[in-house]
Amino acid sequence: MYIRMWIFIVFFISVKGLVNGEWDKTVIEGDVLTLHAEERPKKDTETVWFFNRGHFTTRIAQMNKGTVTYFEQGLSGRLHLDQENGSLTIRNISTSDSGFYKVSLTMKLYISETKYNVNVYAPVSVPAIECKSLVIVDQSSGTLKQPRASEEICSAICSVRNDQDMSISWYKGSEIMNQTSNPDLNIILSLPLELHCNDSEIYSCMTGNPVSNKSVRLHMKEICQRQDCLDHSCGTLIRLVLSGLVGIATVVFLVDHVRICSAQRRAAASV
């Protein structure tokens, strides 16, 4: 009886002392990930790797007395269990491989476990920038007024399709101006920025997640003013040209009218 109790106490202490904490691993889709067992297996060690996704835990690889067996069909062909150190390598990893991994090394009454929380992210997409001119409101009267080119405001909207843990940010040089994110992965993530058309600073919009980021530069004089903010100047030029044409037509009409009237008076005088 005392021998059984002693064995149980030794077994309990060994298991409790060797169950290690959970390690976080973050990796980009398509990369190679290697998860290590903290102890090297011996000849009589049974090494088992488990994968937990949601509420389901499955055995994906096992090594017993030098024989390696793979079980998970979704990972088939992409797994490699090292017979010397017990590490598990996943090639061409995908976002569907995110989840909890655990390796259990059993050596008679001696058990060691190592746990990993693996997060796989896809590379972020390049953001798109759209520029739109805004109408200036007279704050004193609350009415709309026609903006001058020097005070016209351009609204730059940066957008990208949302994904896991993605954020979108506006930068002025290296200084972040504003940032947003949204847990809803079915939306287009967007962030507006209002600037004066004569702003000479260089801005950039950046999208990012824990493993990658992409950015697009915005220069008001090269983009917004060319596409939208110059619309006001172009409209003014067109109105001036039209006014000039109307003036010329009026002068031609008056000259022609005077010429006809003079001809009629001369004809009446000759009679």
PDB file of C-alpha atoms in Angstrom:
ATOM      1  CA  MET A   1       0.000   0.000   0.000  1.00  0.00           C
ATOM      2  CA  TYR A   2       2.782   2.410   0.908  1.00  0.00           C
ATOM      3  CA  ILE A   3       4.654   1.506  -2.279  1.00  0.00           C
ATOM      4  CA  ARG A   4       1.569   2.298  -4.408  1.00  0.00           C
ATOM      5  CA  MET A   5       1.086   5.621  -2.646  1.00  0.00           C
ATOM      6  CA  TRP A   6       4.768   6.505  -3.164  1.00  0.00           C
ATOM      7  CA  ILE A   7       4.544   5.675  -6.872  1.00  0.00           C
ATOM      8  CA  PHE A   8       1.387   7.816  -7.230  1.00  0.00           C
ATOM      9  CA  ILE A   9       3.057  10.783  -5.493  1.00  0.00           C
ATOM     10  CA  VAL A  10       6.167  10.535  -7.698  1.00  0.00           C
ATOM     11  CA  PHE A  11       3.981  10.245 -10.828  1.00  0.00           C
ATOM     12  CA  PHE A  12       1.835  13.267  -9.840  1.00  0.00           C
ATOM     13  CA  ILE A  13       4.851  15.450  -9.042  1.00  0.00           C
ATOM     14  CA  SER A  14       6.586  14.495 -12.298  1.00  0.00           C
ATOM     15  CA  VAL A  15       3.543  15.302 -14.441  1.00  0.00           C
ATOM     16  CA  LYS A  16       2.737  18.549 -12.679  1.00  0.00           C
ATOM     17  CA  GLY A  17       6.334  19.770 -12.709  1.00  0.00           C
ATOM     18  CA  LEU A  18       6.915  19.024 -16.398  1.00  0.00           C
ATOM     19  CA  VAL A  19       3.738  20.491 -17.887  1.00  0.00           C
ATOM     20  CA  ASN A  20       5.104  23.739 -19.276  1.00  0.00           C
ATOM     21  CA  GLY A  21       3.402  26.976 -20.160  1.00  0.00           C
ATOM     22  CA  GLU A  22       1.840  27.807 -23.505  1.00  0.00           C
ATOM     23  CA  TRP A  23       4.121  29.383 -26.124  1.00  0.00           C
ATOM     24  CA  ASP A  24       2.839  31.846 -28.721  1.00  0.00           C
ATOM     25  CA  LYS A  25       3.933  31.485 -32.332  1.00  0.00           C
ATOM     26  CA  THR A  26       3.016  33.965 -35.066  1.00  0.00           C
ATOM     27  CA  VAL A  27       3.838  33.129 -38.673  1.00  0.00           C
ATOM     28  CA  ILE A  28       2.980  34.309 -42.191  1.00  0.00           C
ATOM     29  CA  GLU A  29       1.038  32.068 -44.548  1.00  0.00           C
ATOM     30  CA  GLY A  30       3.228  29.905 -46.775  1.00  0.00           C
ATOM     31  CA  ASP A  31       6.144  29.868 -44.345  1.00  0.00           C
ATOM     32  CA  VAL A  32       7.753  26.916 -42.551  1.00  0.00           C
ATOM     33  CA  LEU A  33       7.096  26.514 -38.810  1.00  0.00           C
ATOM     34  CA  THR A  34       9.000  24.215 -36.448  1.00  0.00           C
ATOM     35  CA  LEU A  35       7.621  23.455 -32.988  1.00  0.00           C
ATOM     36  CA  HIS A  36      10.085  22.005 -30.508  1.00  0.00           C
ATOM     37  CA  ALA A  37       9.676  19.521 -27.701  1.00  0.00           C
ATOM     38  CA  GLU A  38      11.501  20.846 -24.668  1.00  0.00           C
ATOM     39  CA  GLU A  39      13.070  17.476 -23.960  1.00  0.00           C
ATOM     40  CA  ARG A  40      14.781  15.088 -26.339  1.00  0.00           C
ATOM     41  CA  PRO A  41      12.987  11.763 -26.626  1.00  0.00           C
ATOM     42  CA  LYS A  42      14.791   8.566 -25.672  1.00  0.00           C
ATOM     43  CA  LYS A  43      14.506   5.139 -27.219  1.00  0.00           C
ATOM     44  CA  ASP A  44      11.630   4.097 -24.976  1.00  0.00           C
ATOM     45  CA  THR A  45       9.827   7.481 -25.277  1.00  0.00           C
ATOM     46  CA  GLU A  46       6.459   7.781 -26.965  1.00  0.00           C
ATOM     47  CA  THR A  47       6.129  11.199 -28.640  1.00  0.00           C
ATOM     48  CA  VAL A  48       2.648  12.364 -29.645  1.00  0.00           C
ATOM     49  CA  TRP A  49       1.677  15.674 -31.257  1.00  0.00           C
ATOM     50  CA  PHE A  50      -1.914  16.937 -30.919  1.00  0.00           C
ATOM     51  CA  PHE A  51      -3.748  19.723 -32.728  1.00  0.00           C
ATOM     52  CA  ASN A  52      -6.745  21.526 -31.251  1.00  0.00           C
ATOM     53  CA  ARG A  53      -8.972  23.728 -33.412  1.00  0.00           C
ATOM     54  CA  GLY A  54     -12.205  24.926 -31.848  1.00  0.00           C
ATOM     55  CA  HIS A  55     -13.692  22.106 -29.791  1.00  0.00           C
ATOM     56  CA  PHE A  56     -11.904  19.277 -31.592  1.00  0.00           C
ATOM     57  CA  THR A  57      -8.546  17.801 -30.606  1.00  0.00           C
ATOM     58  CA  THR A  58      -6.881  15.352 -32.995  1.00  0.00           C
ATOM     59  CA  ARG A  59      -3.672  13.359 -32.937  1.00  0.00           C
ATOM     60  CA  ILE A  60      -1.618  14.462 -35.928  1.00  0.00           C
ATOM     61  CA  ALA A  61       1.747  12.705 -35.493  1.00  0.00           C
ATOM     62  CA  GLN A  62       3.257  10.022 -33.299  1.00  0.00           C
ATOM     63  CA  MET A  63       6.648   8.409 -32.805  1.00  0.00           C
ATOM     64  CA  ASN A  64       7.014   5.173 -30.860  1.00  0.00           C
ATOM     65  CA  LYS A  65      10.232   3.142 -30.752  1.00  0.00           C
ATOM     66  CA  GLY A  66      11.569   4.944 -33.815  1.00  0.00           C
ATOM     67  CA  THR A  67       8.434   4.485 -35.924  1.00  0.00           C
ATOM     68  CA  VAL A  68       6.725   7.691 -37.089  1.00  0.00           C
ATOM     69  CA  THR A  69       3.028   7.796 -38.009  1.00  0.00           C
ATOM     70  CA  TYR A  70       0.993  10.741 -39.350  1.00  0.00           C
ATOM     71  CA  PHE A  71      -2.776  10.949 -38.834  1.00  0.00           C
ATOM     72  CA  GLU A  72      -4.161  14.341 -39.894  1.00  0.00           C
ATOM     73  CA  GLN A  73      -5.228  14.304 -43.567  1.00  0.00           C
ATOM     74  CA  GLY A  74      -5.408  18.098 -43.796  1.00  0.00           C
ATOM     75  CA  LEU A  75      -1.704  18.285 -42.882  1.00  0.00           C
ATOM     76  CA  SER A  76      -0.697  15.190 -44.793  1.00  0.00           C
ATOM     77  CA  GLY A  77       2.480  15.656 -46.797  1.00  0.00           C
ATOM     78  CA  ARG A  78       3.379  18.884 -44.956  1.00  0.00           C
ATOM     79  CA  LEU A  79       4.409  17.404 -41.601  1.00  0.00           C
ATOM     80  CA  HIS A  80       7.781  16.137 -40.480  1.00  0.00           C
ATOM     81  CA  LEU A  81       8.454  14.714 -37.027  1.00  0.00           C
ATOM     82  CA  ASP A  82      12.166  14.705 -36.200  1.00  0.00           C
ATOM     83  CA  GLN A  83      13.157  11.353 -34.683  1.00  0.00           C
ATOM     84  CA  GLU A  84      16.152  12.802 -32.854  1.00  0.00           C
ATOM     85  CA  ASN A  85      14.645  15.786 -31.006  1.00  0.00           C
ATOM     86  CA  GLY A  86      10.879  15.205 -31.374  1.00  0.00           C
ATOM     87  CA  SER A  87      10.247  18.583 -33.080  1.00  0.00           C
ATOM     88  CA  LEU A  88       7.374  18.945 -35.526  1.00  0.00           C
ATOM     89  CA  THR A  89       7.820  20.921 -38.760  1.00  0.00           C
ATOM     90  CA  ILE A  90       4.864  22.192 -40.800  1.00  0.00           C
ATOM     91  CA  ARG A  91       5.675  23.228 -44.378  1.00  0.00           C
ATOM     92  CA  ASN A  92       3.617  25.652 -46.487  1.00  0.00           C
ATOM     93  CA  ILE A  93       1.559  26.596 -43.451  1.00  0.00           C
ATOM     94  CA  SER A  94      -1.909  28.107 -44.037  1.00  0.00           C
ATOM     95  CA  THR A  95      -4.385  30.131 -42.009  1.00  0.00           C
ATOM     96  CA  SER A  96      -6.446  26.984 -41.451  1.00  0.00           C
ATOM     97  CA  ASP A  97      -3.494  25.587 -39.489  1.00  0.00           C
ATOM     98  CA  SER A  98      -3.984  28.194 -36.746  1.00  0.00           C
ATOM     99  CA  GLY A  99      -4.805  26.654 -33.382  1.00  0.00           C
ATOM    100  CA  PHE A 100      -3.292  24.959 -30.355  1.00  0.00           C
ATOM    101  CA  TYR A 101      -0.549  22.346 -30.650  1.00  0.00           C
ATOM    102  CA  LYS A 102       0.682  20.089 -27.887  1.00  0.00           C
ATOM    103  CA  VAL A 103       3.487  17.530 -27.721  1.00  0.00           C
ATOM    104  CA  SER A 104       3.410  14.827 -25.079  1.00  0.00           C
ATOM    105  CA  LEU A 105       6.511  12.784 -24.265  1.00  0.00           C
ATOM    106  CA  THR A 106       5.798   9.691 -22.195  1.00  0.00           C
ATOM    107  CA  MET A 107       8.684   7.762 -20.620  1.00  0.00           C
ATOM    108  CA  LYS A 108       7.185   5.150 -18.327  1.00  0.00           C
ATOM    109  CA  LEU A 109       5.867   7.233 -15.390  1.00  0.00           C
ATOM    110  CA  TYR A 110       7.570  10.398 -16.613  1.00  0.00           C
ATOM    111  CA  ILE A 111       5.459  12.759 -18.766  1.00  0.00           C
ATOM    112  CA  SER A 112       6.478  16.073 -20.321  1.00  0.00           C
ATOM    113  CA  GLU A 113       4.143  18.355 -22.240  1.00  0.00           C
ATOM    114  CA  THR A 114       4.782  21.491 -24.291  1.00  0.00           C
ATOM    115  CA  LYS A 115       1.957  23.646 -25.659  1.00  0.00           C
ATOM    116  CA  TYR A 116       1.890  26.189 -28.501  1.00  0.00           C
ATOM    117  CA  ASN A 117      -0.678  28.728 -29.587  1.00  0.00           C
ATOM    118  CA  VAL A 118      -0.076  29.182 -33.322  1.00  0.00           C
ATOM    119  CA  ASN A 119      -1.530  32.096 -35.294  1.00  0.00           C
ATOM    120  CA  VAL A 120      -1.092  32.090 -39.070  1.00  0.00           C
ATOM    121  CA  TYR A 121      -1.772  35.316 -40.984  1.00  0.00           C
ATOM    122  CA  ALA A 122      -2.133  35.972 -44.683  1.00  0.00           C
ATOM    123  CA  PRO A 123      -0.069  38.865 -46.128  1.00  0.00           C
ATOM    124  CA  VAL A 124      -2.030  42.121 -46.091  1.00  0.00           C
ATOM    125  CA  SER A 125      -3.308  43.654 -49.327  1.00  0.00           C
ATOM    126  CA  VAL A 126      -2.077  46.965 -50.722  1.00  0.00           C
ATOM    127  CA  PRO A 127      -4.514  49.744 -49.704  1.00  0.00           C
ATOM    128  CA  ALA A 128      -6.293  51.900 -52.288  1.00  0.00           C
ATOM    129  CA  ILE A 129      -6.639  55.690 -52.038  1.00  0.00           C
ATOM    130  CA  GLU A 130      -9.559  57.654 -53.480  1.00  0.00           C
ATOM    131  CA  CYS A 131      -9.658  61.474 -53.456  1.00  0.00           C
ATOM    132  CA  LYS A 132     -12.750  63.672 -53.395  1.00  0.00           C
ATOM    133  CA  SER A 133     -13.158  67.448 -53.231  1.00  0.00           C
ATOM    134  CA  LEU A 134     -15.251  68.930 -50.439  1.00  0.00           C
ATOM    135  CA  VAL A 135     -17.477  72.010 -50.393  1.00  0.00           C
ATOM    136  CA  ILE A 136     -16.570  74.636 -47.826  1.00  0.00           C
ATOM    137  CA  VAL A 137     -19.285  75.720 -45.357  1.00  0.00           C
ATOM    138  CA  ASP A 138     -19.393  79.316 -44.141  1.00  0.00           C
ATOM    139  CA  GLN A 139     -19.348  78.832 -40.365  1.00  0.00           C
ATOM    140  CA  SER A 140     -20.808  82.279 -39.676  1.00  0.00           C
ATOM    141  CA  SER A 141     -23.949  81.819 -41.788  1.00  0.00           C
ATOM    142  CA  GLY A 142     -24.115  78.049 -42.017  1.00  0.00           C
ATOM    143  CA  THR A 143     -24.546  78.272 -45.795  1.00  0.00           C
ATOM    144  CA  LEU A 144     -22.505  76.694 -48.544  1.00  0.00           C
ATOM    145  CA  LYS A 145     -20.017  78.882 -50.309  1.00  0.00           C
ATOM    146  CA  GLN A 146     -17.904  78.448 -53.396  1.00  0.00           C
ATOM    147  CA  PRO A 147     -14.375  77.621 -52.177  1.00  0.00           C
ATOM    148  CA  ARG A 148     -11.305  79.388 -53.432  1.00  0.00           C
ATOM    149  CA  ALA A 149      -8.460  77.214 -54.690  1.00  0.00           C
ATOM    150  CA  SER A 150      -6.367  78.161 -51.638  1.00  0.00           C
ATOM    151  CA  GLU A 151      -8.996  76.986 -49.128  1.00  0.00           C
ATOM    152  CA  GLU A 152     -10.511  73.968 -50.902  1.00  0.00           C
ATOM    153  CA  ILE A 153     -10.292  70.725 -48.949  1.00  0.00           C
ATOM    154  CA  CYS A 154      -9.577  67.318 -50.436  1.00  0.00           C
ATOM    155  CA  SER A 155     -10.812  64.174 -48.681  1.00  0.00           C
ATOM    156  CA  ALA A 156      -8.540  61.174 -49.196  1.00  0.00           C
ATOM    157  CA  ILE A 157     -10.162  57.840 -48.323  1.00  0.00           C
ATOM    158  CA  CYS A 158      -7.878  54.835 -47.818  1.00  0.00           C
ATOM    159  CA  SER A 159      -9.542  51.426 -47.947  1.00  0.00           C
ATOM    160  CA  VAL A 160      -8.686  47.721 -47.961  1.00  0.00           C
ATOM    161  CA  ARG A 161     -10.560  44.453 -47.522  1.00  0.00           C
ATOM    162  CA  ASN A 162     -10.563  43.573 -43.830  1.00  0.00           C
ATOM    163  CA  ASP A 163      -8.809  40.508 -42.439  1.00  0.00           C
ATOM    164  CA  GLN A 164      -7.810  39.015 -39.094  1.00  0.00           C
ATOM    165  CA  ASP A 165      -6.138  41.506 -36.727  1.00  0.00           C
ATOM    166  CA  MET A 166      -5.759  44.057 -39.528  1.00  0.00           C
ATOM    167  CA  SER A 167      -5.463  47.790 -38.973  1.00  0.00           C
ATOM    168  CA  ILE A 168      -5.323  50.768 -41.334  1.00  0.00           C
ATOM    169  CA  SER A 169      -3.426  53.972 -40.555  1.00  0.00           C
ATOM    170  CA  TRP A 170      -2.626  57.403 -41.962  1.00  0.00           C
ATOM    171  CA  TYR A 171       0.928  58.710 -41.545  1.00  0.00           C
ATOM    172  CA  LYS A 172       2.346  62.193 -42.004  1.00  0.00           C
ATOM    173  CA  GLY A 173       5.965  61.392 -42.688  1.00  0.00           C
ATOM    174  CA  SER A 174       6.849  58.953 -39.902  1.00  0.00           C
ATOM    175  CA  GLU A 175       4.189  60.306 -37.511  1.00  0.00           C
ATOM    176  CA  ILE A 176       0.947  58.354 -37.209  1.00  0.00           C
ATOM    177  CA  MET A 177      -2.145  60.581 -37.507  1.00  0.00           C
ATOM    178  CA  ASN A 178      -5.041  58.180 -37.006  1.00  0.00           C
ATOM    179  CA  GLN A 179      -5.743  54.459 -37.067  1.00  0.00           C
ATOM    180  CA  THR A 180      -8.718  52.135 -37.081  1.00  0.00           C
ATOM    181  CA  SER A 181      -9.602  48.431 -37.063  1.00  0.00           C
ATOM    182  CA  ASN A 182     -12.759  46.348 -36.986  1.00  0.00           C
ATOM    183  CA  PRO A 183     -13.418  42.746 -35.856  1.00  0.00           C
ATOM    184  CA  ASP A 184     -15.965  42.257 -38.661  1.00  0.00           C
ATOM    185  CA  LEU A 185     -13.985  40.450 -41.373  1.00  0.00           C
ATOM    186  CA  ASN A 186     -16.761  40.844 -43.975  1.00  0.00           C
ATOM    187  CA  ILE A 187     -16.364  44.601 -44.444  1.00  0.00           C
ATOM    188  CA  ILE A 188     -14.133  46.964 -46.360  1.00  0.00           C
ATOM    189  CA  LEU A 189     -11.944  48.731 -43.816  1.00  0.00           C
ATOM    190  CA  SER A 190     -11.635  52.451 -44.642  1.00  0.00           C
ATOM    191  CA  LEU A 191     -10.174  55.579 -43.057  1.00  0.00           C
ATOM    192  CA  PRO A 192     -10.705  59.162 -44.329  1.00  0.00           C
ATOM    193  CA  LEU A 193      -8.268  62.048 -44.163  1.00  0.00           C
ATOM    194  CA  GLU A 194      -9.146  65.699 -44.903  1.00  0.00           C
ATOM    195  CA  LEU A 195      -6.403  67.976 -46.181  1.00  0.00           C
ATOM    196  CA  HIS A 196      -6.041  71.393 -47.800  1.00  0.00           C
ATOM    197  CA  CYS A 197      -5.300  71.213 -51.496  1.00  0.00           C
ATOM    198  CA  ASN A 198      -2.208  73.390 -51.119  1.00  0.00           C
ATOM    199  CA  ASP A 199      -0.732  71.042 -48.478  1.00  0.00           C
ATOM    200  CA  SER A 200       2.841  70.224 -49.494  1.00  0.00           C
ATOM    201  CA  GLU A 201       3.375  67.398 -46.986  1.00  0.00           C
ATOM    202  CA  ILE A 202       3.735  63.771 -48.047  1.00  0.00           C
ATOM    203  CA  TYR A 203       1.261  61.344 -46.483  1.00  0.00           C
ATOM    204  CA  SER A 204       1.029  57.570 -46.581  1.00  0.00           C
ATOM    205  CA  CYS A 205      -1.653  55.015 -45.827  1.00  0.00           C
ATOM    206  CA  MET A 206      -0.522  51.735 -44.270  1.00  0.00           C
ATOM    207  CA  THR A 207      -2.330  48.461 -43.686  1.00  0.00           C
ATOM    208  CA  GLY A 208      -0.810  45.919 -41.352  1.00  0.00           C
ATOM    209  CA  ASN A 209      -1.232  42.779 -39.273  1.00  0.00           C
ATOM    210  CA  PRO A 210       1.212  41.089 -36.871  1.00  0.00           C
ATOM    211  CA  VAL A 211       3.338  39.639 -39.713  1.00  0.00           C
ATOM    212  CA  SER A 212       3.221  42.085 -42.646  1.00  0.00           C
ATOM    213  CA  ASN A 213       2.348  45.598 -43.774  1.00  0.00           C
ATOM    214  CA  LYS A 214       1.841  47.484 -47.051  1.00  0.00           C
ATOM    215  CA  SER A 215       1.730  51.228 -47.666  1.00  0.00           C
ATOM    216  CA  VAL A 216       0.819  53.706 -50.396  1.00  0.00           C
ATOM    217  CA  ARG A 217       2.147  57.286 -50.523  1.00  0.00           C
ATOM    218  CA  LEU A 218      -0.125  60.254 -51.112  1.00  0.00           C
ATOM    219  CA  HIS A 219       1.163  63.628 -52.326  1.00  0.00           C
ATOM    220  CA  MET A 220      -1.547  66.244 -52.648  1.00  0.00           C
ATOM    221  CA  LYS A 221       0.017  68.044 -55.608  1.00  0.00           C
ATOM    222  CA  GLU A 222       0.536  64.801 -57.488  1.00  0.00           C
ATOM    223  CA  ILE A 223      -2.722  63.006 -56.743  1.00  0.00           C
ATOM    224  CA  CYS A 224      -5.596  64.912 -55.180  1.00  0.00           C
ATOM    225  CA  GLN A 225      -4.968  68.223 -56.870  1.00  0.00           C
ATOM    226  CA  ARG A 226      -4.485  66.560 -60.201  1.00  0.00           C
ATOM    227  CA  GLN A 227      -7.587  64.405 -59.935  1.00  0.00           C
ATOM    228  CA  ASP A 228     -10.102  66.344 -57.912  1.00  0.00           C
ATOM    229  CA  CYS A 229      -8.918  69.543 -56.340  1.00  0.00           C
ATOM    230  CA  LEU A 230      -8.125  71.052 -59.713  1.00  0.00           C
ATOM    231  CA  ASP A 231     -11.733  70.492 -60.747  1.00  0.00           C
ATOM    232  CA  HIS A 232     -12.585  73.877 -59.244  1.00  0.00           C
ATOM    233  CA  SER A 233      -9.777  75.611 -61.164  1.00  0.00           C
ATOM    234  CA  CYS A 234     -10.718  73.799 -64.347  1.00  0.00           C
ATOM    235  CA  GLY A 235     -14.345  74.804 -63.853  1.00  0.00           C
ATOM    236  CA  THR A 236     -13.329  78.414 -63.356  1.00  0.00           C
ATOM    237  CA  LEU A 237     -11.217  78.319 -66.516  1.00  0.00           C
ATOM    238  CA  ILE A 238     -14.080  76.842 -68.495  1.00  0.00           C
ATOM    239  CA  ARG A 239     -16.433  79.552 -67.243  1.00  0.00           C
ATOM    240  CA  LEU A 240     -13.930  82.245 -68.230  1.00  0.00           C
ATOM    241  CA  VAL A 241     -13.539  80.756 -71.702  1.00  0.00           C
ATOM    242  CA  LEU A 242     -17.309  80.550 -72.144  1.00  0.00           C
ATOM    243  CA  SER A 243     -17.710  84.129 -70.938  1.00  0.00           C
ATOM    244  CA  GLY A 244     -15.061  85.213 -73.424  1.00  0.00           C
ATOM    245  CA  LEU A 245     -16.787  83.405 -76.270  1.00  0.00           C
ATOM    246  CA  VAL A 246     -20.108  85.003 -75.345  1.00  0.00           C
ATOM    247  CA  GLY A 247     -18.425  88.418 -75.284  1.00  0.00           C
ATOM    248  CA  ILE A 248     -16.851  87.858 -78.682  1.00  0.00           C
ATOM    249  CA  ALA A 249     -20.171  86.708 -80.118  1.00  0.00           C
ATOM    250  CA  THR A 250     -21.870  89.806 -78.718  1.00  0.00           C
ATOM    251  CA  VAL A 251     -19.269  92.107 -80.280  1.00  0.00           C
ATOM    252  CA  VAL A 252     -19.589  90.350 -83.633  1.00  0.00           C
ATOM    253  CA  PHE A 253     -23.378  90.674 -83.454  1.00  0.00           C
ATOM    254  CA  LEU A 254     -23.204  94.380 -82.637  1.00  0.00           C
ATOM    255  CA  VAL A 255     -20.682  95.090 -85.408  1.00  0.00           C
ATOM    256  CA  ASP A 256     -22.782  93.170 -87.904  1.00  0.00           C
ATOM    257  CA  HIS A 257     -25.928  94.966 -86.721  1.00  0.00           C
ATOM    258  CA  VAL A 258     -24.274  98.390 -87.120  1.00  0.00           C
ATOM    259  CA  ARG A 259     -23.037  97.423 -90.584  1.00  0.00           C
ATOM    260  CA  ILE A 260     -26.527  96.356 -91.677  1.00  0.00           C
ATOM    261  CA  CYS A 261     -28.131  99.500 -90.269  1.00  0.00           C
ATOM    262  CA  SER A 262     -25.571 101.702 -92.042  1.00  0.00           C
ATOM    263  CA  ALA A 263     -26.207  99.924 -95.307  1.00  0.00           C
ATOM    264  CA  GLN A 264     -29.977 100.405 -94.902  1.00  0.00           C
ATOM    265  CA  ARG A 265     -29.553 104.148 -94.200  1.00  0.00           C
ATOM    266  CA  ARG A 266     -27.346 104.604 -97.250  1.00  0.00           C
ATOM    267  CA  ALA A 267     -29.871 102.787 -99.413  1.00  0.00           C
ATOM    268  CA  ALA A 268     -32.710 104.984 -98.087  1.00  0.00           C
ATOM    269  CA  ALA A 269     -30.712 108.168 -98.725  1.00  0.00           C
ATOM    270  CA  SER A 270     -29.958 107.246-102.336  1.00  0.00           C
ATOM    271  CA  VAL A 271     -33.660 106.822-103.025  1.00  0.00           C
TER     272      VAL A 271
END
